[in-house]
Amino acid sequence: MTTLRLCTIVLFLLCTSVTAKTILFTNANGYTLTGEPGTDAQLKQFNTLLIINGKVAAVGDYEQLNKKLNLADITNQINLQGKTILPGLIDAHGHVLGLGQNLMQADLRDAASETAAVAAVNNFAKQNPQLEWVIGRGWNQENWPSKEFPQRNSLDEAITDRPVYLTRVDGHAAWANSKALELAGITAATVSPEGGDIIRDSNGEPTGVLIDNAMALIEQKLPAASIEQTKQALQLAFDHLLAQGITSVHDAGIDALNLKAYQDLAAQNMPLRVYAMLSGSEPKLAELLAQGAIVSDDDKLTVRSVKIYADGALGSRGAALLEPYSDSPHQHGLMVTSQEDMRALYQLIIPHGFQINTHAIGDRANRIVLDEFAHAFELFGGTNLRHRIEHAQVVHPDDLVRFKQLNIIASMQPTHATSDKNMAEDRLGKARMKGAYAWQTLAQQGTIIAAGSDFPVELANPFFGLHAAVTRQDRDNQPQGGWYAHESLTLTQALQAFTLDAAYAAGQEQILGTLEPGKWADFIVLDHDPFARDAAILWQNQVQATYVAGERVYHQATTK
C-alpha cells in the first residue's frame, strides 16, 4: 500500500467523526488474509494495528508504519506482549435463538443412553417445577449402545404430570411423552404429514418420535415465547458466541418475532454482527420481502436473505437420497419442502433481490435445489445474488461441478463430518461417500466455502471447526490419519472459510473478513498461535478477548 493511499484512508477515518476514537495495538503476533474470496488467499503477518472510529486504519510492521504516521504521538496504545490476533471469526450457519433457548433447557448432548437421557430430563424437571412444559434438546441415538430411537414409555415412567418435548441434536426429530402426544391429538389414527413421519411400533401406536414436519403437530401446542423472552435468549447466545471468538453469525432462519427482537436489540447496539435469514415458512414472508433489505448503520444487523429447508437430516434418515438408505432399504428420506413449493418460493424471493439459502443434505435434495436454481436463473436471472446451499453434505459426484457452473456457495460445517463419521457410511454405503463432505474437491474447482457450525446442533466453538477441517478427526484424534482425509483443508483455507469467504457469502467482504484498512476492526486475541501448533490440538485454542468495531466485548476472566 502506498504512503499516499494509507494516509488518505487514515484521513478519511479521522474525518468521519469530529472526535475520532483512535487506538493502537502494538507488539502483536497478528495474522490476516489478503486476496479475493474463492481464491487461495495469502496469509499476512503484522505486529501493529491502528484503529480509528471502529475501523482498521493501518496494519503492518510498526517501524514502517511509524515512518508514515508518527505512531508515537498516539496516546491510546495497548501492548499485546506478543499475543496472537486473528480476524473475528464468522459462523456462516447457526441458530442464535435456538442456542439461547438451549442454554435455558434440558441439555441431553452428553447422555450416553436412553436411560441417561431420561434421568437428565427428570432432574431438569424437578429443578424447574414452575415450567408448564419440560423442553430439552441434544439426544442422539447414534451415541447410545442400542442406536435405536427412544420410546415415549421411558419418559412416561419418569414424568406423567407434564408434557415433555425433546428435540434431537440435529433439530430434525423429536421425542415426546404420552402427555405431549395427547395434547397434540396424536394417536394411532393420525396420518403423518407430508414431509414428516410419525414413528410407530409394531401395533401401529406412536412411539413418541416425530421426524421433520411431523414435529409441528406438537410444536404448535408449545407456549409462545414473548418478545422479552426472545431477547433474553438472544442475549445469552450473544455472550456465548463472543466467548468463542465469533464476531459475526449468519442466523439460519428467523420468524417475524425473532426479527423484531433483533431490530430492538440492534437499536440498542448489539455486541456482535448478525446476518439473518428470513424463514421460508414465515407466514409474513411476502410482506417482509416487500419491505426490502435491512442494513443497520453500524452493520450489526443485516437482513437480505431467506432460508428454505429442502430435506431433513442424515442421522434421523430424513435426508432425501437418490437411492435407498443402505441401512434401511425402505427409506429414501423426506423432502420437507416439495419441489413445486420450492419453485414458487424461488420465484417469490429472487425478484426482491434477496439471497436464497437452501438447506440440502441428501444427494436427491442437493440435485433438486441445483435444478431449481438453474430453472429460476433461466426465467429471471439472479445469479449475482450469491445463493447458497446450506450443508451441501452428500452430493452426487456429477453435481459437484454444478456449484461452480451456477455460482452457488457451499455453506458447510466441518464438525458435521467428524460427528457423522460413525454413522454416515452405514447410512450411505461407501460408494456415495465420494461426493460427501467434499470440501477440498469444491475448493479446488473454485467454489466458495462458507464455514460454520450449525450450533446448537454442534458446539459453537469455531476452533472445533478449524480442527475438524484440517484433520478430519474428532477431538480424540480419531480416526488415525483422518476420515477421508483427501478432502481436508489447509489451515489457511479453513481460516479463509471462517472469515473472508464467510463474509463474501453475506455480501460483506468489503467490510468484514480480514483486517485490512477500511474494514471494521473485528478481531480476537488468542492464548496460542494456531499456525505454530500441532494440528491435533487446534481445538484447544482459547479466546482471551474479542473485539467488535474496536470495542472489547469479551474478556476471559483470569484465575489466580
Coordinates of C-alpha atoms in Angstrom, one line a residue:
M1 CA 0.0 0.0 0.0
T2 CA 1.4 3.4 -1.0
T3 CA 2.0 6.1 1.6
L4 CA -0.4 8.4 -0.2
R5 CA -3.2 5.7 -0.1
L6 CA -2.6 4.9 3.5
C7 CA -2.6 8.5 4.6
T8 CA -5.8 9.0 2.6
I9 CA -7.6 6.2 4.4
V10 CA -6.4 7.4 7.8
L11 CA -7.5 11.0 7.0
F12 CA -10.9 9.7 5.8
L13 CA -11.5 7.7 9.0
L14 CA -10.4 10.7 11.1
C15 CA -12.9 12.9 9.3
T16 CA -15.9 10.6 9.8
S17 CA -16.2 12.0 13.4
V18 CA -15.4 15.3 15.0
T19 CA -13.9 13.4 17.9
A20 CA -12.2 10.4 16.3
K21 CA -11.6 7.5 18.6
T22 CA -8.1 6.2 18.0
I23 CA -6.5 3.1 19.5
L24 CA -3.1 1.5 18.6
F25 CA -2.3 -2.2 19.2
T26 CA 1.4 -2.9 19.2
N27 CA 3.7 -5.9 19.7
A28 CA 1.1 -8.3 18.3
N29 CA 1.6 -11.6 16.6
G30 CA -1.1 -10.8 14.1
Y31 CA -2.5 -12.8 11.1
T32 CA -4.9 -11.7 8.4
L33 CA -5.6 -12.7 4.8
T34 CA -5.2 -10.8 1.6
G35 CA -6.7 -11.7 -1.7
E36 CA -10.0 -12.3 -3.3
P37 CA -12.7 -14.6 -1.9
G38 CA -12.8 -18.0 -3.5
T39 CA -9.1 -18.0 -4.4
D40 CA -6.1 -19.1 -2.4
A41 CA -5.8 -16.0 -0.2
Q42 CA -2.4 -15.2 1.2
L43 CA -1.6 -15.1 4.9
K44 CA -0.1 -11.8 6.1
Q45 CA 1.6 -11.3 9.4
F46 CA 1.7 -8.0 11.3
N47 CA 2.7 -6.6 14.7
T48 CA 0.7 -3.3 14.7
L49 CA -2.9 -2.5 14.2
L50 CA -4.3 1.1 14.1
I51 CA -8.0 1.6 14.6
I52 CA -9.9 4.8 14.1
N53 CA -13.6 5.0 14.8
G54 CA -14.0 1.3 14.9
K55 CA -12.3 0.6 11.6
V56 CA -8.9 -0.6 10.6
A57 CA -6.8 2.5 9.6
A58 CA -3.5 0.7 9.2
V59 CA -2.0 -2.7 9.7
G60 CA 1.6 -3.9 9.3
D61 CA 5.1 -3.5 10.7
Y62 CA 5.5 -0.9 13.4
E63 CA 8.7 0.6 12.1
Q64 CA 7.4 1.0 8.6
L65 CA 4.0 2.4 9.7
N66 CA 5.7 4.8 12.2
K67 CA 7.7 6.5 9.4
K68 CA 4.4 7.4 7.7
L69 CA 2.0 8.0 10.6
N70 CA 4.1 9.1 13.7
L71 CA 2.6 6.3 15.8
A72 CA 4.4 7.5 18.9
D73 CA 2.0 10.5 19.0
I74 CA -1.0 8.2 19.7
T75 CA -1.8 8.3 23.4
N76 CA -4.2 5.3 23.5
Q77 CA -1.9 2.3 22.9
I78 CA -2.2 -1.3 24.0
N79 CA 0.9 -3.6 24.1
L80 CA -0.3 -7.1 23.3
Q81 CA 3.0 -8.6 24.5
G82 CA 3.3 -11.0 21.6
K83 CA -0.2 -12.4 21.8
T84 CA -1.8 -13.7 18.7
I85 CA -4.5 -11.8 16.8
L86 CA -6.8 -13.2 14.2
P87 CA -9.7 -11.5 12.3
G88 CA -13.0 -12.1 14.1
L89 CA -14.4 -15.5 13.2
I90 CA -17.7 -15.7 11.3
D91 CA -20.0 -18.6 11.8
A92 CA -21.9 -18.8 8.5
H93 CA -24.6 -21.1 9.7
G94 CA -26.0 -21.1 13.2
H95 CA -29.3 -20.8 15.0
V96 CA -28.9 -18.0 17.5
L97 CA -32.3 -18.2 19.2
G98 CA -32.1 -22.0 19.3
L99 CA -28.7 -21.6 21.1
G100 CA -30.0 -19.2 23.6
Q101 CA -33.1 -21.4 24.3
N102 CA -30.9 -24.4 24.5
L103 CA -28.9 -22.7 27.3
M104 CA -32.2 -22.5 29.2
Q105 CA -33.4 -26.1 28.6
A106 CA -32.5 -29.6 29.4
D107 CA -29.2 -30.4 27.7
L108 CA -29.1 -34.0 26.5
R109 CA -25.9 -33.8 24.4
D110 CA -23.9 -35.9 26.8
A111 CA -26.5 -38.5 27.5
A112 CA -24.8 -41.9 26.7
S113 CA -28.1 -43.9 26.6
E114 CA -31.8 -43.5 26.6
T115 CA -31.9 -44.2 30.4
A116 CA -29.3 -41.5 31.0
A117 CA -31.3 -39.0 28.8
V118 CA -34.5 -39.8 30.8
A119 CA -32.6 -39.2 34.1
A120 CA -31.3 -35.9 32.9
V121 CA -34.7 -34.7 31.8
N122 CA -36.2 -35.9 35.1
N123 CA -33.6 -34.0 37.0
F124 CA -34.2 -30.8 35.0
A125 CA -38.0 -31.2 35.6
K126 CA -37.5 -31.4 39.3
Q127 CA -35.3 -28.3 39.3
N128 CA -37.9 -26.4 37.3
P129 CA -41.3 -27.3 38.8
Q130 CA -42.8 -24.0 37.5
L131 CA -42.4 -24.9 33.8
E132 CA -45.6 -25.8 32.0
W133 CA -43.7 -27.9 29.5
V134 CA -40.4 -29.8 30.0
I135 CA -38.3 -29.0 26.9
G136 CA -34.9 -30.1 26.0
R137 CA -32.5 -30.8 23.1
G138 CA -29.4 -32.8 22.2
W139 CA -30.3 -36.5 22.3
N140 CA -28.6 -38.6 19.7
Q141 CA -29.4 -42.3 19.5
E142 CA -26.3 -42.9 17.4
N143 CA -24.3 -42.4 20.6
W144 CA -26.3 -45.0 22.5
P145 CA -25.5 -48.7 22.7
S146 CA -28.8 -49.6 21.1
K147 CA -28.6 -47.0 18.3
E148 CA -32.4 -47.2 18.3
F149 CA -34.9 -44.3 18.5
P150 CA -36.2 -43.8 22.1
Q151 CA -39.7 -44.5 23.3
R152 CA -42.4 -42.4 25.0
N153 CA -42.8 -45.2 27.6
S154 CA -39.4 -44.5 29.1
L155 CA -40.3 -40.8 29.5
D156 CA -43.7 -41.8 30.9
E157 CA -42.0 -43.7 33.7
A158 CA -40.4 -40.5 34.9
I159 CA -42.8 -37.7 34.1
T160 CA -46.6 -38.0 33.6
D161 CA -48.0 -34.8 35.0
R162 CA -46.4 -32.5 32.4
P163 CA -45.8 -32.8 28.6
V164 CA -42.2 -33.5 27.7
Y165 CA -40.8 -32.5 24.3
L166 CA -37.1 -33.2 23.4
T167 CA -35.6 -32.2 20.1
R168 CA -32.9 -34.5 18.6
V169 CA -29.4 -32.9 18.4
D170 CA -29.9 -32.1 14.6
G171 CA -33.3 -30.5 15.2
H172 CA -34.9 -32.8 12.7
A173 CA -36.6 -35.2 15.1
A174 CA -38.3 -35.0 18.5
W175 CA -39.1 -37.4 21.3
A176 CA -42.2 -36.8 23.4
N177 CA -44.0 -38.4 26.3
S178 CA -47.6 -39.6 26.2
K179 CA -48.9 -36.3 27.8
A180 CA -47.4 -34.3 24.9
L181 CA -48.8 -36.7 22.3
E182 CA -52.2 -36.4 24.0
L183 CA -52.2 -32.6 23.9
A184 CA -51.3 -32.7 20.2
G185 CA -54.0 -35.2 19.5
I186 CA -51.6 -37.7 18.0
T187 CA -53.0 -41.3 18.1
A188 CA -52.6 -44.5 16.0
A189 CA -55.1 -43.0 13.6
T190 CA -53.1 -39.8 13.0
V191 CA -51.7 -39.6 9.4
S192 CA -48.1 -38.5 9.0
P193 CA -48.0 -35.0 7.3
E194 CA -46.2 -34.5 4.0
G195 CA -42.5 -34.2 4.6
G196 CA -42.8 -35.8 8.1
D197 CA -43.1 -39.1 9.8
I198 CA -44.8 -40.3 13.0
I199 CA -42.7 -43.3 14.1
R200 CA -44.9 -46.2 15.1
D201 CA -44.4 -49.6 16.9
S202 CA -45.4 -53.0 15.6
N203 CA -49.0 -52.3 16.7
G204 CA -49.2 -49.0 14.9
E205 CA -49.0 -46.9 18.0
P206 CA -46.9 -43.8 18.1
T207 CA -43.6 -44.4 19.8
G208 CA -43.2 -40.8 20.7
V209 CA -40.6 -40.0 18.0
L210 CA -41.6 -37.5 15.3
I211 CA -39.5 -36.7 12.2
D212 CA -39.3 -33.3 10.5
N213 CA -42.7 -31.9 9.5
A214 CA -44.4 -34.2 12.0
M215 CA -42.7 -32.2 14.8
A216 CA -45.1 -29.3 14.0
L217 CA -48.0 -31.3 15.4
I218 CA -46.6 -30.8 18.9
E219 CA -44.7 -27.6 18.4
Q220 CA -47.9 -25.7 17.6
K221 CA -49.0 -26.5 21.1
L222 CA -45.9 -25.2 22.8
P223 CA -46.3 -21.9 24.8
A224 CA -45.5 -19.0 22.6
A225 CA -42.4 -17.0 23.6
S226 CA -42.8 -13.3 24.3
I227 CA -40.6 -10.7 22.7
E228 CA -38.8 -10.2 26.1
Q229 CA -38.2 -14.0 26.4
T230 CA -36.8 -14.0 22.9
K231 CA -34.5 -11.1 23.6
Q232 CA -33.3 -12.8 26.8
A233 CA -32.4 -16.0 24.8
L234 CA -30.6 -14.0 22.1
Q235 CA -28.6 -12.1 24.7
L236 CA -27.5 -15.4 26.3
A237 CA -26.5 -16.6 22.9
F238 CA -24.5 -13.4 22.1
D239 CA -22.5 -13.8 25.3
H240 CA -21.7 -17.4 24.5
L241 CA -20.7 -16.7 20.9
L242 CA -18.4 -13.8 21.8
A243 CA -16.6 -16.0 24.3
Q244 CA -15.9 -18.4 21.4
G245 CA -14.4 -15.7 19.3
I246 CA -17.3 -15.4 16.9
T247 CA -17.9 -11.7 16.0
S248 CA -20.5 -12.3 13.3
V249 CA -23.1 -15.0 12.7
H250 CA -25.4 -16.0 9.9
D251 CA -28.6 -16.9 11.6
A252 CA -30.2 -19.6 9.5
G253 CA -33.9 -19.0 9.6
I254 CA -35.8 -16.4 11.7
D255 CA -39.5 -15.7 12.1
A256 CA -41.2 -12.3 12.4
L257 CA -40.9 -12.2 16.2
N258 CA -37.2 -13.0 16.1
L259 CA -36.7 -10.3 13.5
K260 CA -38.5 -7.7 15.7
A261 CA -36.3 -8.8 18.7
Y262 CA -33.2 -8.3 16.5
Q263 CA -34.3 -4.9 15.4
D264 CA -34.9 -3.8 19.0
L265 CA -31.5 -5.1 20.1
A266 CA -29.8 -3.5 17.1
A267 CA -31.2 -0.2 18.1
Q268 CA -29.5 -0.6 21.5
N269 CA -26.1 -1.5 19.9
M270 CA -25.8 -5.3 19.7
P271 CA -22.4 -6.7 20.8
L272 CA -21.9 -8.7 17.6
R273 CA -23.0 -8.8 14.0
V274 CA -25.9 -10.8 12.7
Y275 CA -26.7 -11.7 9.1
A276 CA -30.2 -13.0 9.5
M277 CA -32.1 -15.2 7.0
L278 CA -35.8 -14.9 7.0
S279 CA -37.6 -18.3 7.3
G280 CA -39.1 -19.5 4.1
S281 CA -42.1 -20.8 6.2
E282 CA -42.7 -17.4 7.8
P283 CA -46.4 -16.5 7.0
K284 CA -45.5 -12.8 6.5
L285 CA -42.6 -13.6 4.2
A286 CA -44.1 -11.8 1.2
E287 CA -44.7 -8.7 3.3
L288 CA -41.2 -8.7 4.8
L289 CA -39.7 -9.1 1.3
A290 CA -41.7 -6.2 0.0
Q291 CA -40.2 -4.0 2.8
G292 CA -36.8 -4.6 1.3
A293 CA -33.4 -5.4 2.8
I294 CA -32.4 -4.2 6.3
V295 CA -28.8 -3.0 6.9
S296 CA -28.2 -1.1 10.1
D297 CA -25.9 1.9 10.0
D298 CA -23.2 0.1 12.1
D299 CA -23.6 -3.1 10.0
K300 CA -24.6 -5.0 13.2
L301 CA -27.8 -6.3 11.7
T302 CA -28.3 -7.3 8.0
V303 CA -31.4 -9.0 6.6
R304 CA -31.4 -9.7 2.8
S305 CA -31.7 -13.5 2.5
V306 CA -34.2 -16.3 3.0
K307 CA -33.6 -19.8 4.5
I308 CA -35.5 -22.7 3.0
Y309 CA -35.5 -26.4 4.1
A310 CA -35.3 -28.9 1.2
D311 CA -34.9 -32.1 3.3
G312 CA -34.2 -33.4 6.7
A313 CA -31.0 -34.8 8.3
L314 CA -28.9 -37.9 7.8
G315 CA -28.9 -39.0 11.5
S316 CA -32.7 -39.3 11.6
R317 CA -32.8 -40.7 8.0
G318 CA -34.7 -37.6 6.8
A319 CA -32.0 -36.5 4.3
A320 CA -33.5 -37.1 0.8
L321 CA -31.4 -39.6 -1.1
L322 CA -31.5 -40.7 -4.8
E323 CA -31.2 -44.3 -3.8
P324 CA -32.5 -46.0 -0.6
Y325 CA -30.6 -45.8 2.7
S326 CA -28.0 -48.6 2.9
D327 CA -29.1 -49.4 6.5
S328 CA -32.8 -49.1 5.8
P329 CA -33.7 -50.1 2.3
H330 CA -37.3 -49.0 2.5
Q331 CA -36.4 -45.4 3.2
H332 CA -35.3 -42.6 0.8
G333 CA -35.6 -39.7 3.3
L334 CA -38.0 -36.7 3.2
M335 CA -38.4 -33.6 1.1
V336 CA -39.5 -31.1 3.8
T337 CA -40.4 -28.6 1.0
S338 CA -41.8 -30.1 -2.2
Q339 CA -40.1 -29.2 -5.4
E340 CA -43.2 -27.3 -6.5
D341 CA -43.3 -25.2 -3.4
M342 CA -39.6 -24.6 -3.7
R343 CA -40.0 -23.3 -7.2
A344 CA -42.8 -21.0 -6.0
L345 CA -40.6 -19.6 -3.2
Y346 CA -37.7 -19.0 -5.6
Q347 CA -40.0 -17.1 -7.9
L348 CA -41.2 -15.0 -5.0
I349 CA -37.8 -14.3 -3.4
I350 CA -35.4 -13.6 -6.3
P351 CA -37.2 -10.7 -7.9
H352 CA -36.9 -8.9 -4.5
G353 CA -33.2 -9.1 -4.7
F354 CA -32.9 -11.4 -1.7
Q355 CA -30.3 -14.2 -1.5
I356 CA -31.7 -17.8 -1.2
N357 CA -30.0 -20.2 1.2
T358 CA -31.5 -23.7 0.9
H359 CA -30.8 -26.5 3.4
A360 CA -29.9 -29.6 1.5
I361 CA -28.2 -32.7 3.0
G362 CA -29.0 -35.7 0.8
D363 CA -27.9 -36.1 -2.8
R364 CA -31.5 -36.0 -4.1
A365 CA -32.2 -32.8 -2.2
N366 CA -29.0 -31.2 -3.5
R367 CA -29.8 -32.2 -7.0
I368 CA -33.4 -30.7 -6.8
V369 CA -32.1 -27.5 -5.3
L370 CA -29.5 -27.1 -8.1
D371 CA -32.2 -27.9 -10.6
E372 CA -34.5 -25.2 -9.2
F373 CA -31.7 -22.6 -9.1
A374 CA -30.9 -23.4 -12.8
H375 CA -34.6 -23.1 -13.7
A376 CA -35.0 -19.8 -11.8
F377 CA -31.9 -18.3 -13.4
E378 CA -33.2 -19.2 -16.9
L379 CA -36.5 -17.5 -16.1
F380 CA -35.5 -14.3 -14.4
G381 CA -31.8 -14.3 -13.6
G382 CA -30.4 -13.7 -10.1
T383 CA -27.0 -15.5 -10.4
N384 CA -25.4 -12.4 -8.9
L385 CA -27.2 -12.8 -5.6
R386 CA -24.7 -15.3 -4.2
H387 CA -27.2 -18.0 -3.5
R388 CA -26.2 -20.8 -1.1
I389 CA -26.8 -24.4 -0.4
E390 CA -26.6 -24.9 3.4
H391 CA -24.7 -28.1 4.4
A392 CA -24.2 -29.5 0.8
Q393 CA -23.4 -32.6 2.8
V394 CA -24.0 -35.5 0.4
V395 CA -23.7 -34.5 -3.2
H396 CA -23.7 -36.9 -6.2
P397 CA -20.3 -36.6 -7.8
D398 CA -21.9 -35.5 -11.1
D399 CA -23.5 -32.5 -9.3
L400 CA -20.4 -31.1 -7.6
V401 CA -19.3 -29.1 -10.7
R402 CA -22.7 -27.6 -10.9
F403 CA -22.0 -25.5 -7.8
K404 CA -19.3 -23.7 -9.8
Q405 CA -21.4 -23.6 -13.0
L406 CA -24.4 -22.0 -11.2
N407 CA -22.3 -19.7 -8.9
I408 CA -23.7 -21.4 -5.8
I409 CA -21.8 -21.0 -2.5
A410 CA -21.4 -24.2 -0.4
S411 CA -22.2 -23.3 3.2
M412 CA -20.6 -26.2 5.1
Q413 CA -19.9 -27.2 8.7
P414 CA -16.7 -29.1 9.3
T415 CA -17.7 -30.7 12.6
H416 CA -20.6 -32.4 10.8
A417 CA -18.1 -34.7 9.2
T418 CA -16.4 -35.6 12.4
S419 CA -19.7 -36.1 14.2
D420 CA -21.2 -38.1 11.4
K421 CA -18.3 -40.3 10.7
N422 CA -19.6 -43.1 12.9
M423 CA -22.9 -43.4 11.0
A424 CA -22.5 -41.8 7.6
E425 CA -21.1 -44.9 5.8
D426 CA -23.9 -47.0 7.4
R427 CA -26.5 -44.6 6.0
L428 CA -24.9 -44.2 2.6
G429 CA -22.6 -47.1 1.8
K430 CA -19.0 -46.4 0.6
A431 CA -20.0 -45.6 -3.0
R432 CA -21.9 -42.4 -2.0
M433 CA -19.1 -41.2 0.2
K434 CA -17.3 -39.9 -2.9
G435 CA -19.4 -36.8 -3.0
A436 CA -19.9 -36.4 0.7
Y437 CA -18.3 -33.7 2.9
A438 CA -16.3 -32.9 -0.2
W439 CA -14.6 -29.7 1.0
Q440 CA -11.3 -29.8 -0.9
T441 CA -13.0 -31.0 -4.1
L442 CA -15.3 -28.0 -4.0
A443 CA -12.4 -25.6 -3.1
Q444 CA -10.2 -26.8 -5.9
Q445 CA -12.9 -26.1 -8.5
G446 CA -13.2 -22.5 -7.2
T447 CA -16.5 -22.9 -5.3
I448 CA -16.6 -20.6 -2.3
I449 CA -17.0 -22.5 1.0
A450 CA -18.5 -20.5 3.9
A451 CA -17.8 -22.4 7.1
G452 CA -19.9 -22.6 10.2
S453 CA -21.0 -24.9 13.0
D454 CA -24.8 -25.3 12.8
F455 CA -25.0 -24.6 16.5
P456 CA -26.7 -25.8 18.7
V457 CA -26.7 -29.0 16.5
E458 CA -22.9 -28.8 17.0
L459 CA -21.0 -26.9 19.6
A460 CA -20.4 -23.3 18.6
N461 CA -16.6 -23.2 19.2
P462 CA -15.1 -22.3 15.8
F463 CA -11.7 -23.9 16.8
F464 CA -13.5 -27.2 16.9
G465 CA -14.5 -26.5 13.3
L466 CA -11.0 -25.4 12.3
H467 CA -9.6 -28.5 13.8
A468 CA -12.1 -30.8 12.0
A469 CA -11.5 -29.0 8.7
V470 CA -7.7 -29.5 8.9
T471 CA -7.5 -33.0 10.4
R472 CA -10.8 -34.7 9.5
Q473 CA -10.6 -36.2 13.1
D474 CA -12.6 -35.8 16.2
R475 CA -11.1 -34.3 19.3
D476 CA -9.8 -37.7 20.4
N477 CA -7.7 -37.7 17.2
Q478 CA -9.8 -40.4 15.6
P479 CA -9.6 -42.0 13.1
Q480 CA -5.9 -42.2 12.6
G481 CA -4.8 -40.3 9.5
G482 CA -8.2 -38.6 9.2
W483 CA -11.6 -39.6 7.8
Y484 CA -11.5 -39.4 4.0
A485 CA -8.5 -37.1 4.7
H486 CA -8.1 -36.2 1.0
E487 CA -11.0 -33.8 1.5
S488 CA -9.3 -31.9 4.4
L489 CA -8.4 -28.2 4.1
T490 CA -5.2 -26.5 5.0
L491 CA -5.3 -24.2 8.0
T492 CA -5.2 -21.1 5.8
Q493 CA -8.1 -22.5 3.7
A494 CA -10.1 -23.2 6.8
L495 CA -9.4 -19.8 8.3
Q496 CA -10.5 -18.2 4.9
A497 CA -13.7 -20.2 5.1
F498 CA -14.4 -18.9 8.6
T499 CA -13.5 -15.3 7.7
L500 CA -13.1 -13.8 4.2
D501 CA -15.3 -16.3 2.3
A502 CA -17.9 -16.4 5.0
A503 CA -18.1 -12.6 4.7
Y504 CA -18.4 -12.9 0.9
A505 CA -21.3 -15.3 1.4
A506 CA -23.2 -12.5 3.1
G507 CA -22.1 -9.8 0.6
Q508 CA -19.9 -8.3 3.3
E509 CA -16.3 -8.9 2.1
Q510 CA -15.8 -5.2 1.6
I511 CA -16.4 -4.5 5.3
L512 CA -15.6 -7.8 7.1
G513 CA -13.5 -10.9 7.0
T514 CA -9.9 -9.5 7.1
L515 CA -8.0 -6.9 9.0
E516 CA -7.4 -4.5 6.1
P517 CA -7.7 -0.7 6.0
G518 CA -11.3 0.5 5.7
K519 CA -12.9 -2.7 7.2
W520 CA -14.5 -3.0 10.6
A521 CA -11.9 -3.8 13.3
D522 CA -13.4 -7.1 14.4
F523 CA -10.7 -9.4 15.9
I524 CA -9.8 -11.8 18.6
V525 CA -6.9 -12.3 20.9
L526 CA -5.7 -15.9 21.5
D527 CA -3.7 -17.8 24.1
H528 CA -1.7 -19.6 21.4
D529 CA -0.7 -19.2 17.8
P530 CA -2.7 -21.7 15.8
F531 CA -0.2 -21.6 13.0
A532 CA 2.6 -22.6 15.4
R533 CA 0.7 -25.6 17.0
D534 CA 0.3 -29.2 16.0
A535 CA -3.0 -29.5 14.1
A536 CA -4.1 -32.2 16.5
I537 CA -4.5 -29.6 19.3
L538 CA -6.0 -26.7 17.2
W539 CA -9.3 -27.2 19.0
Q540 CA -7.6 -26.4 22.3
N541 CA -7.1 -22.7 21.4
Q542 CA -8.7 -20.3 23.9
V543 CA -10.0 -16.9 23.2
Q544 CA -8.7 -14.3 25.6
A545 CA -10.5 -11.3 24.2
T546 CA -13.0 -10.4 21.5
Y547 CA -13.3 -7.0 19.8
V548 CA -16.1 -5.8 17.5
A549 CA -15.6 -2.4 15.8
G550 CA -12.5 -1.9 18.0
E551 CA -14.5 -2.3 21.2
R552 CA -13.7 -5.1 23.6
V553 CA -16.9 -7.1 24.1
Y554 CA -15.5 -10.2 25.8
H555 CA -12.5 -10.7 28.1
Q556 CA -11.6 -14.1 29.6
A557 CA -11.6 -14.0 33.3
T558 CA -8.3 -14.7 34.9
T559 CA -7.9 -17.2 37.7
K560 CA -5.3 -17.0 40.5

